[in-house]
Every structure is written in structure tokens, then in C-alpha cells.
mmCIF file of C-alpha atoms in Angstrom:
data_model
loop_
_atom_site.group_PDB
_atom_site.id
_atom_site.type_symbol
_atom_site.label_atom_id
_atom_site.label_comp_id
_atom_site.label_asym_id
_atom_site.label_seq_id
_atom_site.Cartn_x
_atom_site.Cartn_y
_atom_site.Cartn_z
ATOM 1 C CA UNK A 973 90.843 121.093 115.318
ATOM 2 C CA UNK A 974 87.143 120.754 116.888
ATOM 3 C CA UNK A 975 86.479 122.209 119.872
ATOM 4 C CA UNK A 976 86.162 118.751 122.082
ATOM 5 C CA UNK A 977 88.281 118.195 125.203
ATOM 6 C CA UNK A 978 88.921 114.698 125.912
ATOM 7 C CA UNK A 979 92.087 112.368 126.873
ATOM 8 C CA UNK A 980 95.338 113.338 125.379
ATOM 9 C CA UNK A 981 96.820 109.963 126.053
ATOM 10 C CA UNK A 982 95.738 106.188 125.174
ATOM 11 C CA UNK A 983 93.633 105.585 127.430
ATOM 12 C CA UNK A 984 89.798 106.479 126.382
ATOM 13 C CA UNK A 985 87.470 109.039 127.098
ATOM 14 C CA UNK A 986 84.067 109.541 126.175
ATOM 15 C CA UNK A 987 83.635 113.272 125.089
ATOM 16 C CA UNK A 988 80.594 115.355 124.707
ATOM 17 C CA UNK A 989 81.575 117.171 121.381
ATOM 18 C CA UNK A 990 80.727 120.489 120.517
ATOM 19 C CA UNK A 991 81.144 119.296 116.821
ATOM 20 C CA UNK A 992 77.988 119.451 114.719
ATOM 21 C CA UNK A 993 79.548 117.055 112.282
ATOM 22 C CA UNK A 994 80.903 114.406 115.328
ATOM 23 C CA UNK A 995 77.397 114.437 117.024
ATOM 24 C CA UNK A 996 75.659 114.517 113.588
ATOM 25 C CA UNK A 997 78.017 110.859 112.991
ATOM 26 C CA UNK A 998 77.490 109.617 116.189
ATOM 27 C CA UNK A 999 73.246 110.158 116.280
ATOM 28 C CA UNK A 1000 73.456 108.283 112.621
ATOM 29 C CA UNK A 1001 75.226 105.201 114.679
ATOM 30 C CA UNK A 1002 72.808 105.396 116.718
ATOM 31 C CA UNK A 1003 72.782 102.872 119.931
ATOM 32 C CA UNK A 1004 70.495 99.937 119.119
ATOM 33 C CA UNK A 1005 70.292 98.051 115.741
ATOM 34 C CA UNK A 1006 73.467 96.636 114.081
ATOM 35 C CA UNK A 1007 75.123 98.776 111.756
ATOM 36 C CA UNK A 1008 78.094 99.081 109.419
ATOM 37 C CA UNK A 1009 80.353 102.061 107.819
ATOM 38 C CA UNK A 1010 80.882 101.989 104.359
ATOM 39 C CA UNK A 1011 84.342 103.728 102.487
ATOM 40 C CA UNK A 1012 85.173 102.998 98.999
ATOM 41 C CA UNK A 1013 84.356 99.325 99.114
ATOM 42 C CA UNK A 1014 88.007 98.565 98.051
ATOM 43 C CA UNK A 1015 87.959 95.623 100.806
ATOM 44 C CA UNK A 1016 84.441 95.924 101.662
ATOM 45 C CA UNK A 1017 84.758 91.336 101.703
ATOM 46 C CA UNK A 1018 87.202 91.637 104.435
ATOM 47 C CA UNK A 1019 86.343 89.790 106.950
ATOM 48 C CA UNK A 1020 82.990 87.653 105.475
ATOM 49 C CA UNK A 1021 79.771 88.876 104.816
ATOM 50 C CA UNK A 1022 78.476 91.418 106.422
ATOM 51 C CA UNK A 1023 74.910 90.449 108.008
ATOM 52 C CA UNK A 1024 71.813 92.240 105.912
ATOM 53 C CA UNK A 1025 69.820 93.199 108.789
ATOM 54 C CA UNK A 1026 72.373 96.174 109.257
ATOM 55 C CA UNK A 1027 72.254 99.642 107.831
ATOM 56 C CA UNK A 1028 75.201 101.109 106.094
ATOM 57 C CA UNK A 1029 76.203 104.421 106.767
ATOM 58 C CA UNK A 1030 79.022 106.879 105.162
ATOM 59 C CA UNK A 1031 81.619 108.446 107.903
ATOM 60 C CA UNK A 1032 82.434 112.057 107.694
ATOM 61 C CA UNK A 1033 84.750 113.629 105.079
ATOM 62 C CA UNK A 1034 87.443 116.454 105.113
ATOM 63 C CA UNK A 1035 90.413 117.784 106.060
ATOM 64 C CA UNK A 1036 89.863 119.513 109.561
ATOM 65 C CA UNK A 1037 93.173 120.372 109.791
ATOM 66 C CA UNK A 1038 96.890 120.163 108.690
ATOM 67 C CA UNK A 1039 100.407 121.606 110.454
ATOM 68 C CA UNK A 1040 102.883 120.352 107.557
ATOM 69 C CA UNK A 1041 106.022 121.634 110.380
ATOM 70 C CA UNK A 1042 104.454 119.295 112.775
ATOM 71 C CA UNK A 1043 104.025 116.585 110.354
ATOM 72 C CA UNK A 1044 100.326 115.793 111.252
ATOM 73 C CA UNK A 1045 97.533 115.839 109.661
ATOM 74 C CA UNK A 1046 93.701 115.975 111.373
ATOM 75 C CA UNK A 1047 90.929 114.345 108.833
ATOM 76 C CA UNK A 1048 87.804 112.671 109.118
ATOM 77 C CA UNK A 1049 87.505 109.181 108.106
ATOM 78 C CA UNK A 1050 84.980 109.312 105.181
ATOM 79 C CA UNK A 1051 87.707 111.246 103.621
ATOM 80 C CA UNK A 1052 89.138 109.939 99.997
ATOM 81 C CA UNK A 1053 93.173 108.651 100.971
ATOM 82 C CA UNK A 1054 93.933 110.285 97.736
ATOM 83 C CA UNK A 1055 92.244 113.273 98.355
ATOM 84 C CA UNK A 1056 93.939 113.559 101.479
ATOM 85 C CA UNK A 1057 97.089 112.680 99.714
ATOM 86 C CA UNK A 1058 96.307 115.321 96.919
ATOM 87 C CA UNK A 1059 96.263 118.066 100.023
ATOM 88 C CA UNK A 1060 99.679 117.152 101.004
ATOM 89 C CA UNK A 1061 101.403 116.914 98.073
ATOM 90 C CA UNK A 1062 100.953 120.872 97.935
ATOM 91 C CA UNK A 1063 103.401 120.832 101.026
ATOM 92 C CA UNK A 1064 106.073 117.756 99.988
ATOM 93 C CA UNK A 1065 104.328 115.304 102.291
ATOM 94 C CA UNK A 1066 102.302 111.792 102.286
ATOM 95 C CA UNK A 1067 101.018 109.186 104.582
ATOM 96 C CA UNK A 1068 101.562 105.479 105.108
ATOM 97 C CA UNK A 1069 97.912 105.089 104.331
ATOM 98 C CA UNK A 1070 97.755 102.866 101.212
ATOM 99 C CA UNK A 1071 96.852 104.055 97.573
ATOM 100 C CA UNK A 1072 94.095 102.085 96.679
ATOM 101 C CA UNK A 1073 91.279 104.348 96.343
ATOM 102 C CA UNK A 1074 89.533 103.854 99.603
ATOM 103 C CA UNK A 1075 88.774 106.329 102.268
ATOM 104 C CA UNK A 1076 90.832 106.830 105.338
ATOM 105 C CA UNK A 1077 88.600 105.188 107.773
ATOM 106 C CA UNK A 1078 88.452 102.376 105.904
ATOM 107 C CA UNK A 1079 92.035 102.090 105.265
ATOM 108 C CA UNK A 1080 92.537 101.810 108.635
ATOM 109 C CA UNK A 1081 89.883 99.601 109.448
ATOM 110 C CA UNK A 1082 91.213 97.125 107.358
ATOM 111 C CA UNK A 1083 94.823 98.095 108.192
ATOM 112 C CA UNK A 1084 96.340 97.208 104.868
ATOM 113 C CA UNK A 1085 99.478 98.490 104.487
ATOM 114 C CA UNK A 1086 100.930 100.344 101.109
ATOM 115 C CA UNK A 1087 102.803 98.161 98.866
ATOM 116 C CA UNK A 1088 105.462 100.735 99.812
ATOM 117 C CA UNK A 1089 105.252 100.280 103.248
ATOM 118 C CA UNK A 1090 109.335 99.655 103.704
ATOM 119 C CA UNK A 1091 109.613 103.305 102.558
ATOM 120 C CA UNK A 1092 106.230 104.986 104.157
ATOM 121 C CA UNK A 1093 105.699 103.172 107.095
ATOM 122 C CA UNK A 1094 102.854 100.852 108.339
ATOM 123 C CA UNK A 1095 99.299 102.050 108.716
ATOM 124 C CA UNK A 1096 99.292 101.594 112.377
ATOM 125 C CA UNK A 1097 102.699 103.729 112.968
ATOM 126 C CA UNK A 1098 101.198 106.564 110.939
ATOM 127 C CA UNK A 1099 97.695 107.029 113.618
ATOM 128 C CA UNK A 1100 98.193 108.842 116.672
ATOM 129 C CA UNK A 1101 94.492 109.614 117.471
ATOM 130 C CA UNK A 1102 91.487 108.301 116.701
ATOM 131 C CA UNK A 1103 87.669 110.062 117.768
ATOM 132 C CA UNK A 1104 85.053 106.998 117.093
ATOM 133 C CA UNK A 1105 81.541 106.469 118.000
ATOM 134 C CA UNK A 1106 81.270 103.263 120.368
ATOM 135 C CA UNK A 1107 78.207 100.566 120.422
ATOM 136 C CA UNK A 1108 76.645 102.873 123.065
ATOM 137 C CA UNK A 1109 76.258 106.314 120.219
ATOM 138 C CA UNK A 1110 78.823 107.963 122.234
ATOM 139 C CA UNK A 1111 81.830 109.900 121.161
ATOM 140 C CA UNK A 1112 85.352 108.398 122.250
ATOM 141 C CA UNK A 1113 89.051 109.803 122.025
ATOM 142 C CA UNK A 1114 91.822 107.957 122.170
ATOM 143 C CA UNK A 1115 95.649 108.927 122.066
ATOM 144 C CA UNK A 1116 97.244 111.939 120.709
ATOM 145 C CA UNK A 1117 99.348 114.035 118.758
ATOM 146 C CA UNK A 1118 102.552 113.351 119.989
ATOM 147 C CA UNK A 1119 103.626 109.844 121.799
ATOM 148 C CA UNK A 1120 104.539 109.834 125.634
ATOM 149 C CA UNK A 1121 103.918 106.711 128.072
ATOM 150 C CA UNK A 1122 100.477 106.163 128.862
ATOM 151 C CA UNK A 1123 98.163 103.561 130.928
ATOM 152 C CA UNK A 1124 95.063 101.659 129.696
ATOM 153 C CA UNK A 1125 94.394 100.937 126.370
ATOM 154 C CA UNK A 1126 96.127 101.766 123.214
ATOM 155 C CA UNK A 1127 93.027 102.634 121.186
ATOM 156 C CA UNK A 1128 94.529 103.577 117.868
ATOM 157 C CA UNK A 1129 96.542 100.113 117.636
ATOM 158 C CA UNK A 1130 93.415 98.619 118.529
ATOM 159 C CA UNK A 1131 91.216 100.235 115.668
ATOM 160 C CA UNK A 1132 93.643 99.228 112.359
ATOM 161 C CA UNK A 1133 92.740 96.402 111.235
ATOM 162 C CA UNK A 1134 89.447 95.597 113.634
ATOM 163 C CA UNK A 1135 87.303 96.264 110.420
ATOM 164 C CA UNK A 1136 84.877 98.713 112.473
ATOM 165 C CA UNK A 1137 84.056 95.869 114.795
ATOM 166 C CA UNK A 1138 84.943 97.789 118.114
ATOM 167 C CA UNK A 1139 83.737 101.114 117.061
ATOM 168 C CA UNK A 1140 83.231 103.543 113.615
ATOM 169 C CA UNK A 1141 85.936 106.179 113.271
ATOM 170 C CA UNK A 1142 84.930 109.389 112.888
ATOM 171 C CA UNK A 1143 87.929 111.360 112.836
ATOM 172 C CA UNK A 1144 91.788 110.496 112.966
ATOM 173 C CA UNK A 1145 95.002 112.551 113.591
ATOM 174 C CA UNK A 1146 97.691 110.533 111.100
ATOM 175 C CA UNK A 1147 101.423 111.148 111.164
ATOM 176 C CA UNK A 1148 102.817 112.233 107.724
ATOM 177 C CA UNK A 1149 106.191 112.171 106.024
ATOM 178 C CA UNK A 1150 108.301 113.523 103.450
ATOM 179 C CA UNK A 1151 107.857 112.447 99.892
ATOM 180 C CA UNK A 1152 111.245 110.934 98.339
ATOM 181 C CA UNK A 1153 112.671 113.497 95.829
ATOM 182 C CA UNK A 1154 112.941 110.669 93.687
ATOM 183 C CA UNK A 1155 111.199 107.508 93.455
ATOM 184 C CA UNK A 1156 112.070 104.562 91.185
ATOM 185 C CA UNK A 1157 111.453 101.038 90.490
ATOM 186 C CA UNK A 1158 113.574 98.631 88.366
ATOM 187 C CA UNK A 1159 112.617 95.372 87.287
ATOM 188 C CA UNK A 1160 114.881 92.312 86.678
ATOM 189 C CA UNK A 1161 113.159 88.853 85.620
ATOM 190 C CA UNK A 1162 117.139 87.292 86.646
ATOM 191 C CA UNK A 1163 117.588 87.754 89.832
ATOM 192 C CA UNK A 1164 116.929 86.884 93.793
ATOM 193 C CA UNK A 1165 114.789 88.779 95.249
ATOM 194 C CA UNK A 1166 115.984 88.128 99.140
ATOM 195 C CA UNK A 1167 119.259 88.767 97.573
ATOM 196 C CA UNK A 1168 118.322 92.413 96.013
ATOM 197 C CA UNK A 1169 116.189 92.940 99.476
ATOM 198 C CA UNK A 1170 119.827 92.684 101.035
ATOM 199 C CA UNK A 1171 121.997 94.379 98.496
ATOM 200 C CA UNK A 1172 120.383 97.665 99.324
ATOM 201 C CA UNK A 1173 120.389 99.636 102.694
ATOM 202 C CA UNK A 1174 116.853 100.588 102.633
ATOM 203 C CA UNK A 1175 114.210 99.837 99.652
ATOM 204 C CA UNK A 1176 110.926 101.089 99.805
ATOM 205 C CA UNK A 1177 109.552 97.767 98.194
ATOM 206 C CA UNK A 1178 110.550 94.851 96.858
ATOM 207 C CA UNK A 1179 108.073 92.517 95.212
ATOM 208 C CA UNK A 1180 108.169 89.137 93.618
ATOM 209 C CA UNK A 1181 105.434 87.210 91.814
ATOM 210 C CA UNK A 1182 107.669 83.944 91.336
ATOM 211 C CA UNK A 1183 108.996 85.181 88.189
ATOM 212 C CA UNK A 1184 110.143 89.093 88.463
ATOM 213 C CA UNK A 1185 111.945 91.046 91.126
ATOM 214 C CA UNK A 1186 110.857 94.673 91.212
ATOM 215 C CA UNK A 1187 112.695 97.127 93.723
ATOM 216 C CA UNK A 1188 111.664 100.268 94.536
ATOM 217 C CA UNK A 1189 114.114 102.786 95.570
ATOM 218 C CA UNK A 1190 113.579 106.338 97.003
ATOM 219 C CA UNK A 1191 115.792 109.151 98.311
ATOM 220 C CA UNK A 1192 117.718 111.907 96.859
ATOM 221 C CA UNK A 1193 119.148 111.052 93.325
ATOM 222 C CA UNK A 1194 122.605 110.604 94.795
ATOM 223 C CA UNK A 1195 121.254 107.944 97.090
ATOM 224 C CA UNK A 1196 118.993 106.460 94.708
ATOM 225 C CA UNK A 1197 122.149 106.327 92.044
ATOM 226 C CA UNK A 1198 124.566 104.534 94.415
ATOM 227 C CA UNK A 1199 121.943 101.871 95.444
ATOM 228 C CA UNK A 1200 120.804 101.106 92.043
ATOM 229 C CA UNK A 1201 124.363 100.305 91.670
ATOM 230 C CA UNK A 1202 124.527 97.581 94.543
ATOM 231 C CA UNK A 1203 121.318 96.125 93.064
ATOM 232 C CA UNK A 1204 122.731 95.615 89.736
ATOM 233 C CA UNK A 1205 125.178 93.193 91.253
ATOM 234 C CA UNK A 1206 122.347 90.821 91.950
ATOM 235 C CA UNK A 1207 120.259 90.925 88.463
ATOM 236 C CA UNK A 1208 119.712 92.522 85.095
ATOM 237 C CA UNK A 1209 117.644 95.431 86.357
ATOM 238 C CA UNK A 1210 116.090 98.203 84.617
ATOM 239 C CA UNK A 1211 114.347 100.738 85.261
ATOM 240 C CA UNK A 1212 110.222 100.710 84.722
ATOM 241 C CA UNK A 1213 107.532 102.616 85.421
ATOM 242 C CA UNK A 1214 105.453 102.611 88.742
ATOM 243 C CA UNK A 1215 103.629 98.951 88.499
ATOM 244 C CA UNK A 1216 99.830 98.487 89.128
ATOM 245 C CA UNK A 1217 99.371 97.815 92.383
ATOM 246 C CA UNK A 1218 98.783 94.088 93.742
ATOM 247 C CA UNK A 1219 95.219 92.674 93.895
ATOM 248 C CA UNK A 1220 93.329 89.645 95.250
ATOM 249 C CA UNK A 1221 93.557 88.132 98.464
ATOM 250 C CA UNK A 1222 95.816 89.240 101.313
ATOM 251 C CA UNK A 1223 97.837 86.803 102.826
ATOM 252 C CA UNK A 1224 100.044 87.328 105.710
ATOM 253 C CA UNK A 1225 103.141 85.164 106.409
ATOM 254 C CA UNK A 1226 106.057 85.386 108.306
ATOM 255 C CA UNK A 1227 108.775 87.000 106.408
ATOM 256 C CA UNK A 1228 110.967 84.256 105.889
ATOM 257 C CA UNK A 1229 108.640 81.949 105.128
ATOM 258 C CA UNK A 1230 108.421 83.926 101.885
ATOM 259 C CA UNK A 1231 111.310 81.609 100.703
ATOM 260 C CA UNK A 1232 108.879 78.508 100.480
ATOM 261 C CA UNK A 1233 106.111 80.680 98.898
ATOM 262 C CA UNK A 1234 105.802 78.012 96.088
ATOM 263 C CA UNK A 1235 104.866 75.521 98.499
ATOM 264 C CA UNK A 1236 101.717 77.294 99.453
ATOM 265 C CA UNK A 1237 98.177 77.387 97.494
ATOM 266 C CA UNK A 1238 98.454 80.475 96.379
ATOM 267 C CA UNK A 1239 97.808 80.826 92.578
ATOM 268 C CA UNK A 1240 99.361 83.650 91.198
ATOM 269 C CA UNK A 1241 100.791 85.966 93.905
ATOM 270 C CA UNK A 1242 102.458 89.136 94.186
ATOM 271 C CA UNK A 1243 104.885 88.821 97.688
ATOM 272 C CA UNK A 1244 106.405 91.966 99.679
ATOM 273 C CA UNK A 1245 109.553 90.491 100.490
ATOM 274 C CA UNK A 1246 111.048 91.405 104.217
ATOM 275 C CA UNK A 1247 107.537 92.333 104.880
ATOM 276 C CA UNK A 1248 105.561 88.918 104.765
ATOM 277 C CA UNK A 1249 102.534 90.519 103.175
ATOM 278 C CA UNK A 1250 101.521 88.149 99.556
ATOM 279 C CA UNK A 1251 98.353 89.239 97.477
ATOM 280 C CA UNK A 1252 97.345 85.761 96.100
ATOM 281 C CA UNK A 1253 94.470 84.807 93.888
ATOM 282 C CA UNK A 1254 93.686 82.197 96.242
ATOM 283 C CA UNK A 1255 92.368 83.097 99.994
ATOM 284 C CA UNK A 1256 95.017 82.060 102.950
ATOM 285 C CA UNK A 1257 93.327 79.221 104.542
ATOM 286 C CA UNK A 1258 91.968 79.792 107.528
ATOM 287 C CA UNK A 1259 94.155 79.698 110.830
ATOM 288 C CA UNK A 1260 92.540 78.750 113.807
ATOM 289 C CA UNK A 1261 93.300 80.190 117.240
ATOM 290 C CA UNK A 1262 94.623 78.941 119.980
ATOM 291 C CA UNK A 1263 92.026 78.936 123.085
ATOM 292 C CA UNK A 1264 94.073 81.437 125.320
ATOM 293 C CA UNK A 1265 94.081 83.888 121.714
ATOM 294 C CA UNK A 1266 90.350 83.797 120.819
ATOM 295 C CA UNK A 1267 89.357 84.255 124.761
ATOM 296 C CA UNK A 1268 91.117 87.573 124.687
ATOM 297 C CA UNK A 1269 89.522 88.333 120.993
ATOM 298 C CA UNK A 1270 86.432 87.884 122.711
ATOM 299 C CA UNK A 1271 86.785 89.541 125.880
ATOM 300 C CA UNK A 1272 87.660 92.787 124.149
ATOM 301 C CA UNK A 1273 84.422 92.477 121.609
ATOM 302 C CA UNK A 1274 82.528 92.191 124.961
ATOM 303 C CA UNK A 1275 84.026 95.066 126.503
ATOM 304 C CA UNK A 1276 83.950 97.329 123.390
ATOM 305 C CA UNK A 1277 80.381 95.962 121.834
ATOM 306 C CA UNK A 1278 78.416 93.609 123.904
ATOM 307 C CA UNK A 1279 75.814 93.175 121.846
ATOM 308 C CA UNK A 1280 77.773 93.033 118.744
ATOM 309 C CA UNK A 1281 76.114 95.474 116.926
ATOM 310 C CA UNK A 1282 78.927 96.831 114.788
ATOM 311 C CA UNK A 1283 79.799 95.725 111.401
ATOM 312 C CA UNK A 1284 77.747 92.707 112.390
ATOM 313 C CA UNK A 1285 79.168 89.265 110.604
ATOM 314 C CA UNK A 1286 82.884 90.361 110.052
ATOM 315 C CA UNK A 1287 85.530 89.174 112.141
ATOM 316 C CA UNK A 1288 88.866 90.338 111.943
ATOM 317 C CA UNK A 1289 91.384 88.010 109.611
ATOM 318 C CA UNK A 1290 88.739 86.235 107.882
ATOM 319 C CA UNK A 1291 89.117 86.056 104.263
ATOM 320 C CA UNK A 1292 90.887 89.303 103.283
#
């Protein structure tokens, strides 16, 4: 861990690092013109078009430290998610951070979850802290290691999925978890997928793209055996290798209204059944706020960047 003191809860506090590497990040971001932090450019459309007046930087990178009995991990955001995910393998662990090649900080920027997400958990369970630069240049902290009730704001909720709009994350504390002995998916072209969703206690995915139902299951082999045997009762499954992983547009839906996917524009899609989540071809036409909504949206841009200098020209939930 770096040497900074700062507020162990969720509430902020704006730290005066003794971290060559923080300070370094947070004189790049300066405190004037706008400017934006690149990762991997998996979802670097999120959002719209990012204005080209402002300079893109790169966020730190490494592991600053890991505590596999404690089941966190410390690592700064420029970091690879599959290097990351590479480190913890070594000790039987993962992340709900999602495999697509991108960097940490911009995983949780965008706040994407893993098509496994049933199994690994959302992207916003898995931070507990988050150390960002703010509009100003200055070094913030926000909650910590382990969870206890809190006052003001909860700034790692507020950072997934804000696409770097309220500040640029420097470093990140991120829960981990086991990885499943064993890890399979079938595939059935027959069957229902809400149906298979219920047949077993607890699958790690289940996807449809109109056509096939795939399941993954996870767990020791025991487990894994006895559920595979409830799914078969609702198609012709087999088993397959891992799929390649959904692409195009993220839509987000309510879970049940997964039923009437056909109904929507989508083109083809890939859906995460009892999550709501669809990757379409098509973009999810834009939803417009209610008044009472956007006035909070904007009150907490003003608080957190009043001159709206960060990631200028992206706004959260705009064509992802």
C-alpha cells in the first residue's frame, strides 16, 4: 500500500500523497484544460464522442499490492484486467472485473459487467476504494477495505460506470473471489432459456441470442454434475467450450422484459438472462430522463467538475 493517509470510509478526502506515481498522475491531469484517460479502448465510444480539444492521458499501471487471505487486491487503474487476473490465478482467485481486454480503470469507468457476472459478481460489488484525481489536480480517497456504515458520499458506487466524468482513477482496492474448481458451459438450441435460468440453483450465466441457450455452471464437480442434471430436463444440452464473448452495443433492460426481446430493434443480440444486460448490433434508443433525474445528474457534475473538464463530450448511458 502507498504511504497516503486519507478517509477510511465513503465519504471523501483530499490527500496529499507521498506517492511519486499518484502525484506524478495527478500533475499530468493537471487543473485547467479538458482532458480524458485512455485504457484499452475496448469501449472507448461509450458515451459519444469525446470532444478533440482534450488531451488523452494513460493512468498508472501495477499491482501495488495483494493479501489473497483477505481477498483484496490494491492496483492501479492503467493496469491490464488480465494482467491483474494473470497475478491471481497464481493464488486460486479472480475479480468481477470483465474479460475483455481493457484496463481496470476503464472497466470500471464504464462499469460493464462480465458476461459471468451471476457467478463473479457485478463490477460495482467488487470496488471498495477508489484514489482519483478530481477537476481541481488533487488527489481524493474514497471508501475502504472492508464495509462498515458511513456518511456522505459513496464514491466508489459513484465512479463505475461515470465514464471518468467525475474524476480519473488512479488507483483502486477491488474485492476478489475464488475461482470455481470447475467451470462449464452447455449449449442446447431446444430449450427455454428462463426455464434453464430456473432449473438450476445458481448459474454463473445464461445467455440467449433468440436461437441457443448456453448455461454456464461452476462449482465443485459434484455440484456442477447434479445441476447439469436439472438442466437437462429443460433441453438437449451439451457440453461446449467457453463461447466468445458478446460484442456490439450494450443494452440494458429490465430482466423480465427479456421475454419480449423480439419485440425490440435489436438486430442480432446476445441477452444475459436474469440479469437484463443484451449486447445488440443495434444501439438502445435513447431514454430520456425525467426532470427530477437529470437535475440530480447535473447537480453532482457541478459539484464534482464545474467546469466540465473531464472526459469532455461523454455522458453517462449514451450509446454504449
Amino acid at each position: 500500500m502507498s504511504g497516503d493517509s486519507g478517509s477510511g470510509d465513503s465519504s471523501s478526502a483530499t490527500l496529499h500523497s507521498t506517492d511519486p506515481v499518484l502525484r506524478e498522475f495527478a500533475e499530468l491531469v493537471g487543473e485547467t484544460d479538458g482532458v480524458a484517460v485512455a485504457g484499452g479502448r475496448t469501449r472507448w465510444s461509450a458515451g459519444g464522442e469525446l470532444d478533440s480539444a482534450a488531451r488523452v492521458i494513460q493512468a498508472p499501471s501495477g499491482i501495488v499490492d495483494y493479501v489473497p487471505e483477505e481477498m483484496i487486491v490494491t492496483v492501479r487503474a492503467g493496469t491490464p484486467v488480465a494482467e491483474l487476473h494473470a497475478e491471481l490465478a497464481a493464488k486460486g482467485q479472480r475479480t468481477g472485473l470483465p474479460e475483455r481486454g481493457g484496463t481496470v480503470g476503464g472497466a470500471l469507468a464504464v462499469g460493464e459487467n462480465d458476461v459471468t457476472v451471476l457467478g463473479r459478481g457485478t463490477v460495482r460489488s467488487a470496488l471498495l476504494q477508489v484514489r482519483y484525481v478530481s477537476s481541481e489536480g488533487r488527489i481524493v480517497n474514497g471508501g475502504g477495505p472492508t464495509v462498515k456504515n458511513v456518511t456522505g458520499f459513496d464514491l466508489p458506487r459513484l465512479m463505475v460506470g461515470s465514464l471518468g466524468t467525475l474524476g480519473c482513477l488512479a488507483e483502486v482496492i477491488v474485492r476478489t473471489n475464488p475461482i470455481p474448481t470447475v467451470s462449464q458451459w452447455y449449449l442446447a438450441s431446444d430449450a427455454d432459456p428462463f426455464a434453464s435460468y430456473q432449473a438450476v440453483m445458481a448459474p454463473s450465466a445464461v445467455v440467449y441470442d433468440g436461437t441457443n441457450t448456453l448455461v454456464l455452471l461452476e462449482g465443485h464437480a459434484v455440484d456442477v454434475d447434479q445441476q447439469a442434471g436439472e438442466l437437462a430436463a429443460t433441453g438437449s444440452f451439451v457440453e461446449v467450450g467457453p463461447p466468445s464473448l458478446p460484442t456490439g452495443h450494450r443494452w440494458s433492460l429490465p430482466p423480465a422484459e427479456l421475454k419480449k426481446i423480439a419485440t425490440h430493434d435489436t438486430g442480432a443480440f446476445n441477452a444475459l438472462v436474469g440479469v437484463g444486460t443484451v449486447w445488440a448490433a443495434k444501439p438502445q434508443p435513447a431514454r430520456t430522463l425525467s426532470p427530477e433525474v437529470q437535475a440530480v445528474h447535473d447537480r453532482m457534475k457541478m459539484q464534482f467538475d464545474p467546469t466540465g473538464r473531464l472526459n469532455p463530450g461523454r455522458k453517462p448511458g449514451v450509446n454504449r
